[in-house]
Amino acid sequence: MALLYILHSLLKLAFLCSFWPTVSPLSLNYPAVFNFGDSNSDTGGLVAGKAFPMTQFNGETYFHEPSGRFCDGRLIIDFLMEAMELPYMNPYLESVGSPNFQTGCNFATGGSTILPANAASTNPFSFNLQLSQFFRFKNRAITLLSKDKELLNYLPAEDDFIKALYMFDIGQNDLDGVFYFPASDEQVVAFTSKLISELNYGMKRLYDAGARNFWVHNTGPLGCLPRIIATFGRKPSNLDEHGCVASHNRAATVFNKKLHDMCLQFLAQSPEANITYVNIYSIKLNLISNYSLYGKQAINHFFFFQCFTPIDSDLLSGFQQPLAACCGYGGPPLNFDTRIACGVTKDLNGSIVTANPCNNTAEYINWDGTHYTEAANRFVADEILTGNYSDSPHLRNSPFLT
């Protein structure tokens, strides 16, 4: 009877949708995409570049095997590629499996930073190196195409480098790292300025080389990650009204304000540039703070705001856990233990334990303590595609600055 009631309700809502005004989605039409970033958009770069050991649970929801993504399934960038009707992005560092780069290339790798890597860095593929990889890729592709036009089936055409979309989702690891050393608020602000300067320099290099379409994600609410809460949120006074670490979210907000200002300045100095600034922070914080609205009322949300989006049966239960990790150890409230990562089995205090995934990943926002679930990534991508959180091309009239 319950199932019949749900089906009856869905049919009624579908009928009503035909009369409701729909949200106009963003129109994304590019022949190729080039992405620079960290694990939030890494589609296999770190696994290919460093032979990073990916646990068997990553990718289980959609790919049914590890896919090089730090997630149970798809990332935000995967859903955006679907919206553009383009294939999922192949990582630049992947050499096995005949990767095809006709519609772009992904230079993002997990753990990457905006600032150049040094001897103490866990990942050498920082933003400056990703840029170097891109320029080598571009020059090599153009050279090869000049000799063999059949390679257009595997590489972007030369004109596509101008028409392409250049995406950026990086900076979270820089902000994360600064809190492991004593730093005043003034030092954190100065540090964010350094990050923005480095990012601006890289974007300018791309612009001077012909890039015109830029898509910039600001950073999410860093203080709401279970790993951050478990490490820096032991004192209740360190937490905000959402249960997130206030200092980390303040730093993210400062970074995002400076990032937005940089985009304004970049437009003023680069008359042919088109920039879309995407407010990832607001989307994710809205999901975390109002997760219950996307729980029992998930059906209404999807039908009212996105009648054109099919509903997955796994989403009918909605989000139930705003801050706990799906794949972790320790149970509520965070289900995260800094001593044991998702999928790992080890001896803790004389007991052999495993950090296993939850039964229904669609009920969780966070996947492994640091990264988001496919369900959350899908939600974020859907919100991006409404256009309500994107500012382009007239940034000066922006209604948001976080």
XYZ file of C-alpha atoms in Angstrom:
402
model
C 0.000 0.000 0.000
C 2.836 2.390 0.834
C 4.417 1.796 -2.573
C 1.101 2.425 -4.339
C 0.687 5.651 -2.396
C 4.169 6.841 -3.444
C 3.522 5.969 -7.081
C 0.159 7.736 -6.974
C 1.795 10.822 -5.470
C 4.530 10.812 -8.099
C 1.976 10.687 -10.900
C 0.066 13.604 -9.393
C 3.264 15.635 -9.043
C 4.311 14.800 -12.595
C 0.955 16.047 -13.850
C 1.263 19.262 -11.851
C 4.789 19.793 -13.151
C 3.413 20.284 -16.629
C 1.753 23.486 -15.388
C 4.484 24.781 -13.039
C 7.137 27.210 -14.301
C 10.480 25.438 -14.510
C 13.884 26.794 -13.560
C 15.907 27.681 -16.641
C 19.058 25.530 -16.522
C 22.484 26.762 -17.551
C 23.293 26.192 -21.193
C 26.673 24.490 -21.466
C 27.914 23.956 -25.002
C 31.652 23.473 -25.409
C 33.624 21.146 -27.689
C 36.156 20.352 -24.982
C 36.833 20.808 -21.266
C 40.157 21.188 -19.476
C 40.023 20.809 -15.713
C 42.505 21.805 -13.006
C 41.932 20.770 -9.417
C 42.251 18.379 -6.513
C 40.363 15.273 -5.354
C 37.013 17.039 -5.710
C 37.394 16.631 -9.479
C 40.099 13.964 -9.821
C 38.873 11.239 -12.165
C 41.942 9.033 -11.779
C 45.008 11.265 -11.913
C 46.457 10.420 -8.512
C 45.907 6.701 -8.978
C 47.639 6.829 -12.361
C 50.379 9.260 -11.377
C 51.410 7.822 -8.015
C 49.833 4.373 -8.085
C 47.758 5.556 -5.131
C 46.029 2.560 -3.524
C 42.283 3.004 -4.016
C 40.100 0.934 -1.693
C 37.549 -1.449 -3.157
C 34.594 0.601 -1.899
C 35.377 3.687 -3.974
C 33.186 3.646 -7.067
C 30.822 0.968 -5.749
C 27.589 2.909 -6.283
C 27.904 3.713 -9.975
C 31.018 2.162 -11.501
C 30.824 -0.967 -9.300
C 34.618 -0.902 -8.999
C 37.301 1.656 -8.116
C 37.297 4.340 -10.814
C 40.106 6.550 -9.560
C 37.594 8.843 -7.865
C 37.508 9.572 -4.141
C 33.811 8.835 -3.942
C 31.359 5.950 -3.982
C 30.387 6.987 -7.512
C 30.369 10.099 -9.668
C 31.788 13.524 -8.902
C 30.303 16.940 -9.588
C 32.392 17.204 -12.742
C 30.984 13.896 -13.999
C 27.428 15.217 -13.742
C 28.454 18.451 -15.460
C 30.001 16.470 -18.301
C 26.749 14.533 -18.607
C 24.872 17.840 -18.839
C 27.184 18.876 -21.684
C 26.615 15.490 -23.329
C 30.356 14.857 -23.248
C 32.178 11.694 -22.093
C 33.601 11.521 -18.603
C 37.021 13.123 -18.464
C 40.173 11.058 -18.840
C 43.074 12.022 -16.572
C 46.202 13.357 -18.248
C 48.375 10.929 -16.311
C 46.479 7.794 -17.412
C 48.371 5.850 -20.079
C 46.584 2.489 -19.932
C 43.249 1.679 -21.574
C 43.546 3.841 -24.695
C 42.370 7.118 -23.102
C 40.615 9.469 -25.516
C 41.224 13.216 -25.184
C 39.101 14.444 -28.077
C 36.752 16.343 -25.757
C 39.316 17.488 -23.230
C 41.633 16.387 -20.493
C 41.618 16.332 -16.696
C 44.763 17.537 -14.921
C 43.276 17.383 -11.420
C 44.844 15.048 -8.870
C 43.891 14.294 -5.289
C 45.850 16.268 -2.703
C 46.881 18.998 -5.144
C 47.425 22.555 -3.968
C 47.425 25.978 -5.576
C 50.855 26.783 -4.163
C 53.797 24.942 -5.744
C 54.619 21.609 -4.141
C 57.830 21.248 -2.145
C 59.833 18.378 -0.653
C 57.328 18.016 2.190
C 54.269 17.900 -0.073
C 52.307 14.664 -0.308
C 51.406 15.408 -3.924
C 53.794 16.876 -6.510
C 51.012 17.761 -8.978
C 50.272 21.287 -7.771
C 48.537 23.895 -9.913
C 51.727 25.143 -11.573
C 52.647 21.608 -12.642
C 49.116 20.972 -13.898
C 49.508 24.080 -16.059
C 52.824 22.798 -17.407
C 51.154 19.505 -18.224
C 48.402 21.345 -20.074
C 50.812 23.365 -22.206
C 52.746 20.239 -23.093
C 49.476 18.482 -23.931
C 48.353 21.369 -26.150
C 51.650 21.727 -27.990
C 51.980 17.989 -28.464
C 48.392 17.650 -29.717
C 48.786 20.451 -32.265
C 52.073 18.980 -33.499
C 50.623 15.509 -33.906
C 47.490 16.789 -35.643
C 49.615 18.691 -38.162
C 51.072 15.345 -39.207
C 48.012 13.107 -39.008
C 44.451 14.460 -39.204
C 43.030 11.069 -38.240
C 44.155 11.866 -34.704
C 41.191 14.256 -34.507
C 39.325 11.154 -33.295
C 41.500 11.184 -30.197
C 42.725 14.763 -29.676
C 41.030 18.191 -29.594
C 41.170 20.258 -32.761
C 43.397 23.322 -32.520
C 40.377 25.671 -32.534
C 38.855 23.712 -29.660
C 41.529 25.014 -27.322
C 40.054 28.485 -27.838
C 36.407 27.389 -27.682
C 36.935 25.032 -24.733
C 35.810 25.485 -21.133
C 38.618 25.808 -18.570
C 37.464 24.629 -15.142
C 39.079 25.236 -11.743
C 38.262 23.567 -8.432
C 41.312 23.893 -6.208
C 42.403 25.526 -2.948
C 40.812 23.290 -0.324
C 44.065 21.496 0.485
C 45.953 24.777 0.863
C 43.397 26.040 3.386
C 43.300 22.672 5.115
C 47.053 22.591 5.608
C 47.446 26.041 7.103
C 45.586 25.024 10.283
C 48.124 22.364 11.225
C 50.542 25.171 12.097
C 49.996 28.065 14.532
C 48.537 30.946 12.532
C 46.701 34.120 13.479
C 43.629 35.343 11.629
C 45.796 37.970 9.943
C 48.221 35.302 8.744
C 45.379 33.203 7.352
C 44.048 36.224 5.440
C 47.516 36.951 4.056
C 47.839 33.291 3.073
C 44.575 33.361 1.123
C 45.837 36.413 -0.775
C 48.891 34.419 -1.791
C 46.688 31.604 -3.064
C 44.541 33.963 -5.128
C 47.605 35.605 -6.629
C 48.976 32.236 -7.743
C 45.628 31.202 -9.222
C 45.249 34.523 -11.023
C 48.717 34.164 -12.541
C 47.866 30.704 -13.864
C 44.575 31.845 -15.368
C 46.352 34.767 -17.011
C 48.845 32.356 -18.609
C 45.950 30.376 -20.039
C 44.234 33.532 -21.301
C 47.411 34.712 -23.010
C 47.594 31.302 -24.701
C 44.079 31.653 -26.117
C 41.737 30.391 -23.374
C 38.552 32.467 -23.159
C 35.940 30.511 -21.188
C 36.641 30.069 -17.481
C 34.543 28.170 -14.929
C 35.641 28.767 -11.332
C 34.343 26.857 -8.303
C 34.814 28.511 -4.956
C 35.727 26.229 -2.071
C 33.169 24.444 0.071
C 32.556 24.646 3.851
C 35.831 23.032 4.905
C 34.840 23.056 8.565
C 31.914 20.707 7.916
C 34.060 17.727 6.902
C 34.014 14.921 9.510
C 37.817 14.717 9.387
C 38.117 18.402 10.256
C 35.476 18.201 12.994
C 37.166 15.142 14.528
C 40.523 16.933 14.565
C 39.670 20.537 15.390
C 36.149 20.343 16.811
C 36.693 18.556 20.101
C 35.790 21.727 22.017
C 32.141 22.750 21.526
C 33.263 26.388 21.485
C 35.077 25.694 18.202
C 31.847 24.692 16.455
C 29.246 26.888 14.786
C 25.466 26.475 14.754
C 25.733 23.725 12.128
C 28.224 21.675 14.136
C 31.061 22.689 11.795
C 34.474 24.067 12.787
C 34.007 27.824 12.641
C 37.641 28.782 11.987
C 37.872 26.649 8.855
C 34.602 27.964 7.446
C 35.732 31.535 8.117
C 38.931 30.862 6.180
C 36.912 29.381 3.303
C 34.670 32.462 3.273
C 37.675 34.807 3.174
C 39.210 32.793 0.339
C 35.943 32.824 -1.605
C 35.509 36.594 -1.229
C 39.014 37.154 -2.570
C 38.398 34.638 -5.351
C 35.280 36.508 -6.413
C 37.138 39.816 -6.380
C 39.898 38.259 -8.468
C 37.349 37.153 -11.052
C 36.067 40.725 -11.270
C 39.563 42.078 -11.759
C 40.394 39.367 -14.279
C 37.364 40.342 -16.373
C 38.318 43.998 -16.242
C 41.834 43.216 -17.436
C 40.840 40.547 -19.969
C 38.106 41.946 -22.226
C 37.592 38.730 -24.208
C 37.247 36.500 -21.138
C 34.024 34.854 -20.006
C 34.001 33.753 -16.375
C 31.415 31.728 -14.506
C 31.936 31.906 -10.753
C 30.117 29.024 -9.023
C 29.147 29.294 -5.369
C 29.880 25.743 -4.216
C 30.126 26.923 -0.594
C 26.499 28.073 -0.443
C 25.167 24.953 -2.159
C 26.982 22.581 0.177
C 26.257 24.555 3.351
C 22.598 24.740 2.374
C 22.529 20.971 1.928
C 24.259 20.344 5.263
C 22.197 22.825 7.272
C 18.861 21.944 5.644
C 19.432 18.268 4.839
C 16.042 17.324 6.297
C 14.349 19.363 3.564
C 15.905 16.961 1.099
C 14.937 13.930 3.175
C 11.219 13.220 3.470
C 10.534 16.062 1.062
C 13.133 14.938 -1.491
C 10.407 13.948 -3.952
C 8.832 17.394 -3.801
C 12.242 19.048 -4.204
C 13.143 17.145 -7.342
C 9.735 17.446 -8.957
C 9.069 21.080 -8.100
C 12.501 22.454 -8.968
C 13.665 19.928 -11.544
C 10.746 18.209 -13.174
C 13.031 17.309 -16.058
C 15.329 15.251 -13.757
C 14.498 11.545 -13.291
C 14.243 10.397 -9.676
C 16.482 7.538 -8.613
C 14.697 5.123 -6.286
C 17.671 5.254 -3.904
C 16.996 8.954 -3.350
C 13.451 8.477 -2.110
C 14.684 8.082 1.482
C 16.612 11.369 1.203
C 19.567 12.572 3.232
C 19.596 11.479 6.849
C 23.200 12.167 7.930
C 24.564 15.698 7.422
C 28.004 15.332 9.034
C 28.727 11.620 9.522
C 30.942 9.726 7.095
C 29.280 6.883 5.206
C 32.520 4.895 4.936
C 34.314 5.107 8.239
C 34.657 3.751 11.755
C 33.439 4.834 15.162
C 29.702 5.254 14.782
C 27.694 8.428 15.459
C 27.983 11.334 15.413
C 30.841 11.423 12.857
C 31.611 7.770 12.135
C 35.186 8.859 11.545
C 38.435 7.852 13.207
C 41.654 9.536 12.120
C 43.513 6.241 12.649
C 41.650 4.235 10.013
C 40.602 5.250 6.502
C 37.637 4.026 4.460
C 38.070 0.401 3.428
C 41.076 -0.242 5.665
C 41.317 -3.101 8.157
C 43.725 -2.733 11.060
C 44.351 -3.446 14.724
C 42.943 -0.743 16.986
C 43.589 -1.257 20.679
C 43.853 -5.016 20.259
C 40.792 -5.429 18.044
C 40.777 -6.009 14.288
C 38.329 -3.537 12.781
C 37.372 -2.385 9.280
C 36.092 0.986 8.149
C 33.138 -0.250 6.112
C 30.657 1.756 4.012
C 27.101 2.434 5.124
C 24.169 0.429 3.783
C 22.653 3.298 1.777
C 25.083 5.919 0.522
C 22.187 8.104 -0.690
C 21.349 8.893 2.945
C 24.792 10.412 3.565
C 26.293 13.699 2.419
C 29.861 12.717 3.265
C 31.554 9.647 1.868
C 34.832 9.041 3.712
C 35.392 11.961 6.070
C 36.816 14.284 3.418
C 34.871 13.742 0.193
C 31.184 13.813 -0.711
C 28.939 10.942 -1.763
C 27.603 10.572 -5.278
C 24.153 11.548 -3.956
C 25.540 14.809 -2.565
C 27.576 15.464 -5.707
C 24.455 14.953 -7.804
C 22.560 17.409 -5.614
C 25.334 20.009 -5.958
C 25.524 19.546 -9.730
C 21.746 19.868 -10.066
C 21.821 23.110 -8.095
C 24.660 24.430 -10.257
C 22.707 23.658 -13.401
C 19.716 25.713 -12.265
C 21.939 28.775 -12.653
C 20.881 30.097 -9.244
C 24.374 29.734 -7.778
C 26.384 30.765 -10.815
C 27.466 34.278 -11.637
C 28.251 34.974 -15.277
C 29.127 37.036 -17.105
C 28.274 40.197 -15.134
C 29.979 39.498 -11.816
C 29.555 43.072 -10.643
C 25.858 42.419 -10.029
C 26.511 39.303 -7.969
C 24.009 38.628 -5.160
C 26.501 36.498 -3.260
C 30.088 36.822 -2.176
C 30.752 33.801 0.033
